[in-house]
Short mmCIF file of C-alpha atoms in Angstrom, two decimals:
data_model
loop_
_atom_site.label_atom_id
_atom_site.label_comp_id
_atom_site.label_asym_id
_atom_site.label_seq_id
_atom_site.Cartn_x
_atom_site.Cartn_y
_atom_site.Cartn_z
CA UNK A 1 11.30 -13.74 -13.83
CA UNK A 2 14.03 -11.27 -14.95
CA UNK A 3 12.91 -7.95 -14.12
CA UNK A 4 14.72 -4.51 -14.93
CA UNK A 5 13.68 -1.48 -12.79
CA UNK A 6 14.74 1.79 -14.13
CA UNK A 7 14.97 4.63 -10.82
CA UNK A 8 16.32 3.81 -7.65
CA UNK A 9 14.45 6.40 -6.00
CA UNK A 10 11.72 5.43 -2.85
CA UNK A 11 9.56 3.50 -5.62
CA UNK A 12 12.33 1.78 -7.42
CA UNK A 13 14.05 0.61 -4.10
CA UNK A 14 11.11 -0.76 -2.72
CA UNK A 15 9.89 -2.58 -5.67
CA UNK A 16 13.88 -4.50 -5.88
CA UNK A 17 13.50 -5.14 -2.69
CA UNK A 18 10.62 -7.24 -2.31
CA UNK A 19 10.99 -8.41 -5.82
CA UNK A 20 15.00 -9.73 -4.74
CA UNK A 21 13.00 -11.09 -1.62
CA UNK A 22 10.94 -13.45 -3.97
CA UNK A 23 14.07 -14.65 -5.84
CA UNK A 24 13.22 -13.37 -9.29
CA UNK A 25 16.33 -11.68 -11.48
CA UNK A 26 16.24 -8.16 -10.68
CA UNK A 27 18.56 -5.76 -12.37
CA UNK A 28 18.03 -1.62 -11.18
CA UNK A 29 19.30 0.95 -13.35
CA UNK A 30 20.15 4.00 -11.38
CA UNK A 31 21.98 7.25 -12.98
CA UNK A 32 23.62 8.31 -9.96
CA UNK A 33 26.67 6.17 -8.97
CA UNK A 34 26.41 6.67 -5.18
CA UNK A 35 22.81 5.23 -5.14
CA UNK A 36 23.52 2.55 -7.20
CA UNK A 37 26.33 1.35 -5.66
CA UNK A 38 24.57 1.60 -2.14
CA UNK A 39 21.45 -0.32 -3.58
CA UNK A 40 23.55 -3.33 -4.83
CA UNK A 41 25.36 -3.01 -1.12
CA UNK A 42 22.03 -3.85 0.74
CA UNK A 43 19.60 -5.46 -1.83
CA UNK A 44 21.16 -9.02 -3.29
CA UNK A 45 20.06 -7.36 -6.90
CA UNK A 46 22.28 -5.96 -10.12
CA UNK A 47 22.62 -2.85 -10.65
CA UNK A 48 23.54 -0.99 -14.09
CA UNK A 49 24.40 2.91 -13.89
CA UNK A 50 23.32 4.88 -16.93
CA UNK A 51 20.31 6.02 -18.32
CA UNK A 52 16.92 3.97 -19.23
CA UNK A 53 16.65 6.20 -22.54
CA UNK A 54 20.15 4.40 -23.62
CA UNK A 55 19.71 1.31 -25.71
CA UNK A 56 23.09 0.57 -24.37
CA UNK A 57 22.14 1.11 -20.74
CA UNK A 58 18.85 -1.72 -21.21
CA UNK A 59 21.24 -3.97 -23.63
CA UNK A 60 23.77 -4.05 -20.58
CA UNK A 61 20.45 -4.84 -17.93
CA UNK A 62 19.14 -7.57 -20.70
CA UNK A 63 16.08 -6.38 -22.28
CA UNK A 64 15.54 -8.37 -24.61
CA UNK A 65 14.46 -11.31 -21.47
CA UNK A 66 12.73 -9.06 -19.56
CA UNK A 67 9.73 -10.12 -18.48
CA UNK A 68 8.66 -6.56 -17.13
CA UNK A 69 11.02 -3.59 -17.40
CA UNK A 70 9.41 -0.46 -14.81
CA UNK A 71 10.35 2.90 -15.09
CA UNK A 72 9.92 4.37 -11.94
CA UNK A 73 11.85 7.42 -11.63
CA UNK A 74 10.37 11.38 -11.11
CA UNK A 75 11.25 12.19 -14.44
CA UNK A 76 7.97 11.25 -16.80
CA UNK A 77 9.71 11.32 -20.25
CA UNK A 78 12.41 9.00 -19.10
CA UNK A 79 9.75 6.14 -18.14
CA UNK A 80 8.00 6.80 -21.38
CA UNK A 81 11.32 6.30 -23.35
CA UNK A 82 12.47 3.57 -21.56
CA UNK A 83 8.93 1.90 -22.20
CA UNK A 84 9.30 2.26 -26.03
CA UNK A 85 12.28 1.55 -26.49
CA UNK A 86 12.48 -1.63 -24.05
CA UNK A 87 9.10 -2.97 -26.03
CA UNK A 88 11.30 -2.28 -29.14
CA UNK A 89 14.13 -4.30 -28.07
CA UNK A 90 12.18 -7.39 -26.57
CA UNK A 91 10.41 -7.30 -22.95
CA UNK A 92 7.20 -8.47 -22.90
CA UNK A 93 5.34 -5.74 -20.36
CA UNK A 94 6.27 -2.67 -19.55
CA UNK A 95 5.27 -0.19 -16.21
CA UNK A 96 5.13 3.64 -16.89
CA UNK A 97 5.47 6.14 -13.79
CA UNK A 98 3.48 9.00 -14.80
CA UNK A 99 3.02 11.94 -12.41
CA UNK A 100 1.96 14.88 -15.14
CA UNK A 101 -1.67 15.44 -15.72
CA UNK A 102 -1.32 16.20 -18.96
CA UNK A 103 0.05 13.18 -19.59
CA UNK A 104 -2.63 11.16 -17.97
CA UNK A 105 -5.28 12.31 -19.54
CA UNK A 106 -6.81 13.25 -22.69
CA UNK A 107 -4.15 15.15 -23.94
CA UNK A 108 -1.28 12.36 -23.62
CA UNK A 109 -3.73 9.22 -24.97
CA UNK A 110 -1.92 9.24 -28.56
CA UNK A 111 1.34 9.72 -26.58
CA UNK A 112 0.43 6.62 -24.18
CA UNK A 113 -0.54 4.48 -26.94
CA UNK A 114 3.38 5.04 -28.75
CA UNK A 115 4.51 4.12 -25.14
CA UNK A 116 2.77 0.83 -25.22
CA UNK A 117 3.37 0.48 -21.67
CA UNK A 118 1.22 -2.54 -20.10
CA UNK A 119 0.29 -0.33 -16.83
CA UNK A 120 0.93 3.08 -15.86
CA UNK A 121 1.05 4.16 -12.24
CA UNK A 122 0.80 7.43 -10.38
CA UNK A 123 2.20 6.90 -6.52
CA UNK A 124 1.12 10.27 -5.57
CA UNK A 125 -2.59 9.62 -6.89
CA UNK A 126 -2.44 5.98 -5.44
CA UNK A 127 -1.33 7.63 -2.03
CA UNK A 128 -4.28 9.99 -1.87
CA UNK A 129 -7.11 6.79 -2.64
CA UNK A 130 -5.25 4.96 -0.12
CA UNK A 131 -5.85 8.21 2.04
CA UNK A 132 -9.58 8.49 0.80
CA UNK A 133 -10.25 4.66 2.09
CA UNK A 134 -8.53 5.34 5.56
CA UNK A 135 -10.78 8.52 6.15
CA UNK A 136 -14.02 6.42 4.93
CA UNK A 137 -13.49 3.19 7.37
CA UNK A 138 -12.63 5.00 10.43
CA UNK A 139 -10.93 3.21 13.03
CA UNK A 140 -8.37 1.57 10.95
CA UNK A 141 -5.05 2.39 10.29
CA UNK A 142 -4.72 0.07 7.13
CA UNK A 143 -7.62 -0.56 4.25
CA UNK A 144 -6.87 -2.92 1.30
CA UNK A 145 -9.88 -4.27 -0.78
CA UNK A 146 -9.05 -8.11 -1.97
CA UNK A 147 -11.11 -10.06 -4.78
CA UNK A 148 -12.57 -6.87 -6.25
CA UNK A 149 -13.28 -5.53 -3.42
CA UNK A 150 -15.69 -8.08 -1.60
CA UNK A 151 -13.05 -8.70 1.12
CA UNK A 152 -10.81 -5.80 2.77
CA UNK A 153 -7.84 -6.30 4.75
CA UNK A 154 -8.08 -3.76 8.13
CA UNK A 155 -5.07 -2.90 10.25
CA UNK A 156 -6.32 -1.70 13.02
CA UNK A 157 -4.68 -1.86 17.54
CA UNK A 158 -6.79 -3.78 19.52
CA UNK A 159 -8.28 -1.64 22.05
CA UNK A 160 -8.53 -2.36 25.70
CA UNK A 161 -11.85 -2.76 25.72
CA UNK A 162 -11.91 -5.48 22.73
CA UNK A 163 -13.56 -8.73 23.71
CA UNK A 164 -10.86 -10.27 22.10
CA UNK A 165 -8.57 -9.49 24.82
CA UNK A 166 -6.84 -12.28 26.36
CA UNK A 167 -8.50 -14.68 24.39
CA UNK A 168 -6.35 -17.28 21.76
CA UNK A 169 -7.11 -17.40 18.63
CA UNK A 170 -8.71 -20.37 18.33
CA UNK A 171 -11.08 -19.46 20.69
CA UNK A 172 -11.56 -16.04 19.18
CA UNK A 173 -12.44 -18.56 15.86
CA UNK A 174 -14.63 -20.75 17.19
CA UNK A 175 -17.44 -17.88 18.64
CA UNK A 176 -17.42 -15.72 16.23
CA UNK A 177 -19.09 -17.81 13.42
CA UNK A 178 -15.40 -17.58 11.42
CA UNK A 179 -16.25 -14.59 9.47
CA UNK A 180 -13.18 -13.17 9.30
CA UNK A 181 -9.48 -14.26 10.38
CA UNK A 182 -6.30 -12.65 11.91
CA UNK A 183 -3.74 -12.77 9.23
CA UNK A 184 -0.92 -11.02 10.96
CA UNK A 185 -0.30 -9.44 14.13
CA UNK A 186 2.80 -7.39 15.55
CA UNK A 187 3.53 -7.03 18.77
CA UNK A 188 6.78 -5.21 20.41
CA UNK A 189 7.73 -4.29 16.53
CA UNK A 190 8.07 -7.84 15.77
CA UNK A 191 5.20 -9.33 13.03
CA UNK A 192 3.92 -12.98 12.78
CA UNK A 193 1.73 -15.04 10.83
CA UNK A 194 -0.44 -16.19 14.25
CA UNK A 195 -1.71 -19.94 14.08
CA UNK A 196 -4.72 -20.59 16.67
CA UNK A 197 -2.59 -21.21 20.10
CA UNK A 198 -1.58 -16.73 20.05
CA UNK A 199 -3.50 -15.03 22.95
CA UNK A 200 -4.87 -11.27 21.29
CA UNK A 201 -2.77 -8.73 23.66
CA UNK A 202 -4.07 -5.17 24.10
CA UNK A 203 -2.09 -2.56 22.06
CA UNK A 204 -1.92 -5.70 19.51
CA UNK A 205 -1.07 -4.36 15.97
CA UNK A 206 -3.49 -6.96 13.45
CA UNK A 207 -4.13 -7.36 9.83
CA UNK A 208 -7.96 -8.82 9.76
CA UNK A 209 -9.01 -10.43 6.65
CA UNK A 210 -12.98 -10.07 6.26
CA UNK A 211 -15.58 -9.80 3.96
CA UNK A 212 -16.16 -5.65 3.08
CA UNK A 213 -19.36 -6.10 4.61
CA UNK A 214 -18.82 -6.68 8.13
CA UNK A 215 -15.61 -4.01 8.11
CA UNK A 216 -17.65 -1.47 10.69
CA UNK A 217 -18.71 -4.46 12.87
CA UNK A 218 -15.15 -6.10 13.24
CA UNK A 219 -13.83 -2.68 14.23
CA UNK A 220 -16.10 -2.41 16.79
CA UNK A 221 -15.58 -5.79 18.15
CA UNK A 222 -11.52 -4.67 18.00
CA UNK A 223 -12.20 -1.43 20.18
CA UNK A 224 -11.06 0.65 17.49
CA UNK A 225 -14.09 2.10 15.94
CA UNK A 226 -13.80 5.51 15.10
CA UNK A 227 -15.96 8.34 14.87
CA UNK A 228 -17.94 10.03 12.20
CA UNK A 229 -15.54 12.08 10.45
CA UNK A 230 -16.76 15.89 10.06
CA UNK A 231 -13.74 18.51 10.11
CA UNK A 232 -10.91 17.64 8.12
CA UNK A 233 -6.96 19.40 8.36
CA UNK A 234 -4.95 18.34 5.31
CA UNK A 235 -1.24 19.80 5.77
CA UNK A 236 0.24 20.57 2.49
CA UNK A 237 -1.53 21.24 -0.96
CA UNK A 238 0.52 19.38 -3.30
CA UNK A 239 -0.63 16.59 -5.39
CA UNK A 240 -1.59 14.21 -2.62
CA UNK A 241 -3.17 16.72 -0.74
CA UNK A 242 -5.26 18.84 -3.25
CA UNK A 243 -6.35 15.55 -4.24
CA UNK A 244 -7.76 14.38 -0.54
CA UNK A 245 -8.92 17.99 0.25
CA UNK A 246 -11.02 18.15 -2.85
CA UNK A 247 -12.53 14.67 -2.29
CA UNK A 248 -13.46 15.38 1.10
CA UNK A 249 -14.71 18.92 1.22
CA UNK A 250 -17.89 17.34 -0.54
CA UNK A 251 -18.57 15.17 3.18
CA UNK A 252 -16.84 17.22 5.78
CA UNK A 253 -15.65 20.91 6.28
CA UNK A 254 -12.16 21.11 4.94
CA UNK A 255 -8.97 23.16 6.02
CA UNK A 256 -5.95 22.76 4.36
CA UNK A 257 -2.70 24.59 5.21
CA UNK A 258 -0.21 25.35 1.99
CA UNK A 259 3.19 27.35 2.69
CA UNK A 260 4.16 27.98 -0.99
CA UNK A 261 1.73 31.67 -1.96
CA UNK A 262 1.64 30.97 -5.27
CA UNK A 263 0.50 27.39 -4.79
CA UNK A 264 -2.27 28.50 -1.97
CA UNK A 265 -3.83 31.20 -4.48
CA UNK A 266 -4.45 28.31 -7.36
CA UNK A 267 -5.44 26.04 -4.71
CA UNK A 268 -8.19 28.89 -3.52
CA UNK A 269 -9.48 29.40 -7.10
CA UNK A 270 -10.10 25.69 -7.34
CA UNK A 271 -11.19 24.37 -4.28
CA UNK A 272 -14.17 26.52 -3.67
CA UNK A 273 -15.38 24.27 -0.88
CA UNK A 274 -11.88 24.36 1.03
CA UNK A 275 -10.66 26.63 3.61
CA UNK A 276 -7.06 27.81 2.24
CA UNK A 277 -4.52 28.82 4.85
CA UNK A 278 -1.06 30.40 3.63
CA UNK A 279 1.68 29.14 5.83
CA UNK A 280 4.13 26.15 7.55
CA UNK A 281 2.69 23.27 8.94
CA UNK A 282 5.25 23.42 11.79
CA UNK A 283 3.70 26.56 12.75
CA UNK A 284 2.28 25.33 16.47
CA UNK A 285 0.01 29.21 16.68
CA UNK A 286 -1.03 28.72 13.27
CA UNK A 287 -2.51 25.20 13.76
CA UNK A 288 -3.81 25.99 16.97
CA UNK A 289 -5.52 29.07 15.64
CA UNK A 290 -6.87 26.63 12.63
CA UNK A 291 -8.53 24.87 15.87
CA UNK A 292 -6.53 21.32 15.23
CA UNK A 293 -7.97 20.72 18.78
CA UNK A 294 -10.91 20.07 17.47
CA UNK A 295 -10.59 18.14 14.04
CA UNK A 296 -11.72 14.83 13.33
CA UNK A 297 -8.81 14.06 10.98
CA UNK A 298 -5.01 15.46 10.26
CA UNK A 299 -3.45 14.18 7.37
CA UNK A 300 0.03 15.26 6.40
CA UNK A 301 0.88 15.09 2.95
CA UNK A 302 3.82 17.64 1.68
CA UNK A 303 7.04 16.24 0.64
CA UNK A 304 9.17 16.55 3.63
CA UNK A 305 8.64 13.31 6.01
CA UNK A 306 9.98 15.69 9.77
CA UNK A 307 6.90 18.33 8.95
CA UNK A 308 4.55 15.47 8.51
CA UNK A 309 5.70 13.58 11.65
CA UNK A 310 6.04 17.02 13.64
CA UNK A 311 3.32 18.44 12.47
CA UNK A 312 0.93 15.06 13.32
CA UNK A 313 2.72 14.73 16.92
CA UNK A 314 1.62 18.36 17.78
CA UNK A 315 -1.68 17.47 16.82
CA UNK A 316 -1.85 14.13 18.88
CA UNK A 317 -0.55 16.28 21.68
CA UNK A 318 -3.42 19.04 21.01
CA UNK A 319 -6.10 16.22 20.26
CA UNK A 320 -5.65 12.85 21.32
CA UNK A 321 -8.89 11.99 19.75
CA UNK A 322 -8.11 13.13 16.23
CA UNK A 323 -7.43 10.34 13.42
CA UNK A 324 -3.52 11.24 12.57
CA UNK A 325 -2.11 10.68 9.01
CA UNK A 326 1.14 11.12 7.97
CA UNK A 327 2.95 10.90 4.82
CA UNK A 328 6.95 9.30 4.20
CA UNK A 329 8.34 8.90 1.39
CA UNK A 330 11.79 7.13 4.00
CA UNK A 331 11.32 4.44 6.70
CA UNK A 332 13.87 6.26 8.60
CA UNK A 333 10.84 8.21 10.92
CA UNK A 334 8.76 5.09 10.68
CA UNK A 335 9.81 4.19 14.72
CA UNK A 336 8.72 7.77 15.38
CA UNK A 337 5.09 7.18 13.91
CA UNK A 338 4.07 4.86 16.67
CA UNK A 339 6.02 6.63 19.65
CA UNK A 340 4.33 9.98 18.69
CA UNK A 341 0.69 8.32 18.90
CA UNK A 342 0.23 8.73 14.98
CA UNK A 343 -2.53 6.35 13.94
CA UNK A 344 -1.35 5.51 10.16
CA UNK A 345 1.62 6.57 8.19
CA UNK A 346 1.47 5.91 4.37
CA UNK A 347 4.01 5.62 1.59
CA UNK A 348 3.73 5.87 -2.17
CA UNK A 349 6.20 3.29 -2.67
CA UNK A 350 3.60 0.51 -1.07
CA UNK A 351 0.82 1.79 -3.23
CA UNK A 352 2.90 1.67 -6.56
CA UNK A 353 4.85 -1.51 -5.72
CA UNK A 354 1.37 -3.29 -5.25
CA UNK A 355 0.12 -2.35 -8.67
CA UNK A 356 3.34 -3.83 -10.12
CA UNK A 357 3.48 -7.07 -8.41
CA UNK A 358 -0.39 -7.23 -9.53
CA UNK A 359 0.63 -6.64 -13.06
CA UNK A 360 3.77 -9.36 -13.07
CA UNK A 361 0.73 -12.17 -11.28
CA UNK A 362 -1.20 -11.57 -14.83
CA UNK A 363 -2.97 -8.52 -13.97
CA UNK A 364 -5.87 -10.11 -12.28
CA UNK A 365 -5.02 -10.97 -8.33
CA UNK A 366 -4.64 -8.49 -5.80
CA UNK A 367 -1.21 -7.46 -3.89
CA UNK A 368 -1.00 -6.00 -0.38
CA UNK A 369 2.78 -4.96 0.75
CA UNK A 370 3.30 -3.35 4.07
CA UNK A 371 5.69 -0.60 5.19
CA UNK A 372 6.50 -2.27 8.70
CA UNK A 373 6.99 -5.88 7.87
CA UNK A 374 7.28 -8.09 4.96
CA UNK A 375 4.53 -9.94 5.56
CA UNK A 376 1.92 -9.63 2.38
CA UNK A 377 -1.62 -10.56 1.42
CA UNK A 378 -1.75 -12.24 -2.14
CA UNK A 379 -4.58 -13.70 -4.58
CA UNK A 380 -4.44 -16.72 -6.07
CA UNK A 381 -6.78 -18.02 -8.79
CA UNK A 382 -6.58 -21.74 -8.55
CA UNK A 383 -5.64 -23.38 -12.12
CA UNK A 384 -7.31 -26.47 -13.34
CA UNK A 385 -5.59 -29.51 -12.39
CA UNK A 386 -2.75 -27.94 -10.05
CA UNK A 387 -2.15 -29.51 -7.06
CA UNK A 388 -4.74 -27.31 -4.95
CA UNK A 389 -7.74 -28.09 -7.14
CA UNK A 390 -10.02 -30.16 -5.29
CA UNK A 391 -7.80 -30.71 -2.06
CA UNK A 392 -8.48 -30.69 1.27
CA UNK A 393 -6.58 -27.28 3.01
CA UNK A 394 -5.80 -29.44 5.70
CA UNK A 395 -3.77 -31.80 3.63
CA UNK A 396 -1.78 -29.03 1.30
CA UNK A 397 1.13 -29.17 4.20
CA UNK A 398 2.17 -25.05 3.29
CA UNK A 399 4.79 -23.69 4.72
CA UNK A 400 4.42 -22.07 8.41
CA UNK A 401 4.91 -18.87 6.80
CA UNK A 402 1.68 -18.75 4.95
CA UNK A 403 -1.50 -18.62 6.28
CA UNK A 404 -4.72 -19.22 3.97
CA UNK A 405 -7.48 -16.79 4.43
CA UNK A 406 -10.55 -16.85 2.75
CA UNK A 407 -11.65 -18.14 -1.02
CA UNK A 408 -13.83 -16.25 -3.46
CA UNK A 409 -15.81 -18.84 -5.21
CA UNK A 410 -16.99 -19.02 -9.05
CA UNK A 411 -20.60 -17.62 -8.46
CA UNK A 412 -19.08 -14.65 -6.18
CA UNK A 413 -20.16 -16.02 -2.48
CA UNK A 414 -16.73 -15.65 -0.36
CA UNK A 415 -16.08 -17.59 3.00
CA UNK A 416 -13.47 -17.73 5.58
CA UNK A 417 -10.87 -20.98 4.78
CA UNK A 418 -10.37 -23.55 7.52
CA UNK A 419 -9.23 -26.85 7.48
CA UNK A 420 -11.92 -28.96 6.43
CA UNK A 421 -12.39 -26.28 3.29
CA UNK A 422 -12.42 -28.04 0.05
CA UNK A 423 -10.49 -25.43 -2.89
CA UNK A 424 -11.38 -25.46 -6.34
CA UNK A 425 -10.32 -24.89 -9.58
CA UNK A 426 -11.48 -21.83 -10.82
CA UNK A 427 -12.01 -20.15 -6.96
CA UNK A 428 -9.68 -16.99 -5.98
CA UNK A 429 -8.12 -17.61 -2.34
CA UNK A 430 -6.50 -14.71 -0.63
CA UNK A 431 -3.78 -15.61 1.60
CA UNK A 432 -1.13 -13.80 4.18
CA UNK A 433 2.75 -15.09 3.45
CA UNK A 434 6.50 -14.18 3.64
CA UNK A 435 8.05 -13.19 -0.14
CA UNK A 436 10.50 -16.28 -0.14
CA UNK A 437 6.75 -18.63 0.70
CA UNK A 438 5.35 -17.67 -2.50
CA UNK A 439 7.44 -20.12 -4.81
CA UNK A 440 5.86 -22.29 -2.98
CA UNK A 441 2.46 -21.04 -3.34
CA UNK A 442 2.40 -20.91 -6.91
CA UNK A 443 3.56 -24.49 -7.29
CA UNK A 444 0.30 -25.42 -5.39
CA UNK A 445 -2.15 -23.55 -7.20
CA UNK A 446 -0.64 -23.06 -10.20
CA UNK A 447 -1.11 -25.60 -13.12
#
């Protein structure tokens, strides 16, 4: 597919990167020079410098054969432009950035509908749901629904007191009535796609594939069940932040610390139900005398990645027990997230990348990218007559780097895939794989 992404910002870069990883035709048209030229130097993509709002710019990236043209950068109108005019000239979807609430909602619907963009996508609100699920499923330190949300993919670090513990795989499989499977697991910052003959390792990093059902009870089995969450610290009161601290100050009691005054007094007249604090979130006195010794959760959300990282550190330091979230918008402090103790550390480049690579599949399958590893979970609807309807999953022959997980079948039941599994046309199957595996994929269940 020939794909143009307009914004080389954390969104843009992330999306080229595993969309070069998958071999389509990616061209990423960047304004600034020095980030362009960078880009091209580590991603094997194109790169055009100009403007998306230039026909010239999207003649010179080949519009008129795009198959999806995404304007990602922080400037709204730009994406909008871009979208119009890129329909105008010949791509077939389009992907619209908006950030501006205006824009989202009632006010901007005619304004949408001249955009004519195919999807539009707000990182910062995707960020704060991806927030939202964390909090609700304590214990893990990843939460991605699959197949409309039957199945959920947890990342959680298998405690020491998991009965897992020294066990392989396959035995791990064959007593626990295979209702869920290890899709991934990285160990010594190194991730793999296990087969049966890995032996679970306290301290284990794993990516469990299960139905949404049994999420609480595979937690437990893991040793990482948290606990019920009732005091909440949110560090910064910007859009991903406002947006967590109003959701949850209708479950738990809510602080949330805000260092701009003008931002903190709007924040007050709104969120009647949250505790408003004017100040820094690198303030040590001021979060101890917020009592962040004794909060369930901490979840760092302004826009500078060293506060969020510093800020969740003091807090693991204050209470090793609190649920630590931290928000980076660079992988550069990524290494510091697991040497500080922080339990999760999100990005709204993962969340918007995901919706996009849904949208290029046909809308309809579900997309799970990680920040650490390039591992991802896909779904698959298997087309009539390809070479995975009725086969055998034993006698596909996929490549090492993919690992099939569980199928959703036509009247909704779900079921963990092994060998003997018979596929159908028609049934969704949610798999783990490597980008450069999925060529492959598609040519199996794909008609």
């Amino acid at each position: 597919m020939h794909v143009i992404i307009v914004g080389a910002g954390e969104v843009g870069w992330y999306l080229a990167q595993r969309l070069g990883a998958e071999n389509h035709d990616v061209v990423v048209i960047e304004q600034d020079e020095v980030i362009a030229r960078a880009l091209g130097d580590e991603l094997d993509v194109q790169t055009v410098v100009g403007s998306g709002t230039h026909p010239s710019t999207l003649r010179a990236a080949r519009v008129e054969r795009a198959d999806l043209v995404a304007g990602v950068t922080q400037d709204d109108e730009v994406n909008m432009i871009c979208s119009a005019l890129s329909k105008q000239m010949g791509a077939k979807k389009t992907v619209v950035r908006l950030q501006t609430d205006e824009l989202r909602g009632p006010e901007g619907a005619e304004l949408r509908k001249l955009v004519d963009a195919d999807l539009i996508i707000d990182p910062d609100a995707d960020t704060a749901e991806e927030i939202l699920r964390l909090v609700s499923v304590s214990g893990a330190d990843e939460v991605y629904p699959m197949a409309g949300g039957s199945l959920v993919v947890l990342g959680a670090v298998v405690g020491p007191d998991s009965r897992f513990v020294g066990r392989t795989l396959a035995d791990v499989g064959q007593s626990a009535e295979w209702t869920f499977l290890f899709g991934s697991v990285t160990r010594d910052g190194a991730t793999i796609i296990p087969r049966g003959d890995l032996e679970v390792a306290e301290g284990d990093h794993v990516r469990v594939l299960c139905a949404a059902s049994r999420q609480r009870e595979v937690l437990q089995t893991l040793d990482a069940m948290g606990k019920r969450v009732r005091r909440v610290m949110v560090l910064g009161g910007g859009s991903v932040g406002g947006r967590v601290a109003e959701h949850l100050s209708h479950s738990a009691d809510v602080v949330l610390v805000e260092r701009d005054s003008e931002r903190a007094m709007d924040l007050a007249e709104r969120l009647r139900r949250v505790t408003i604090v004017h100040g820094d979130i690198t303030d040590t006195n001021l979060l101890t005398e917020e009592s962040v010794g004794t909060t369930d959760v901490v979840i760092a959300a302004t826009g500078e990645d060293t506060a969020n990282v510093l800020a969740c550190a003091f807090a693991v330091a204050e209470n090793p027990d609190a649920f630590t979230v931290a928000v980076l918008h660079r992988l550069a402090l990524l290494p510091l997230v697991r040497q500080f103790g922080i339990d999760a550390a999100l990005s709204p480049r993962t969340a918007s990348a995901n919706a996009v690579l849904q949208e290029m599949r046909g809308g309809t399958a579900s997309v799970a990218t990680f920040l650490d590893s390039d591992v991802e979970v896909d779904e698959f609807v298997i087309e009539p007559g390809s070479p995975g309807d009725g086969a055998i999953v034993s006698d596909l022959h996929l490549p090492r780097s993919v690992l099939l997980g569980a199928i959703v079948r036509s009247d909704g039941s779900n079921e963990i895939v092994r060998g003997s599994t018979r596929l159908q046309a028609g049934d969704s199957i949610v798999l783990f794989a490597r980008p450069s595996a999925l060529s492959d994929v598609r040519k199996v269940f794909g008609s």
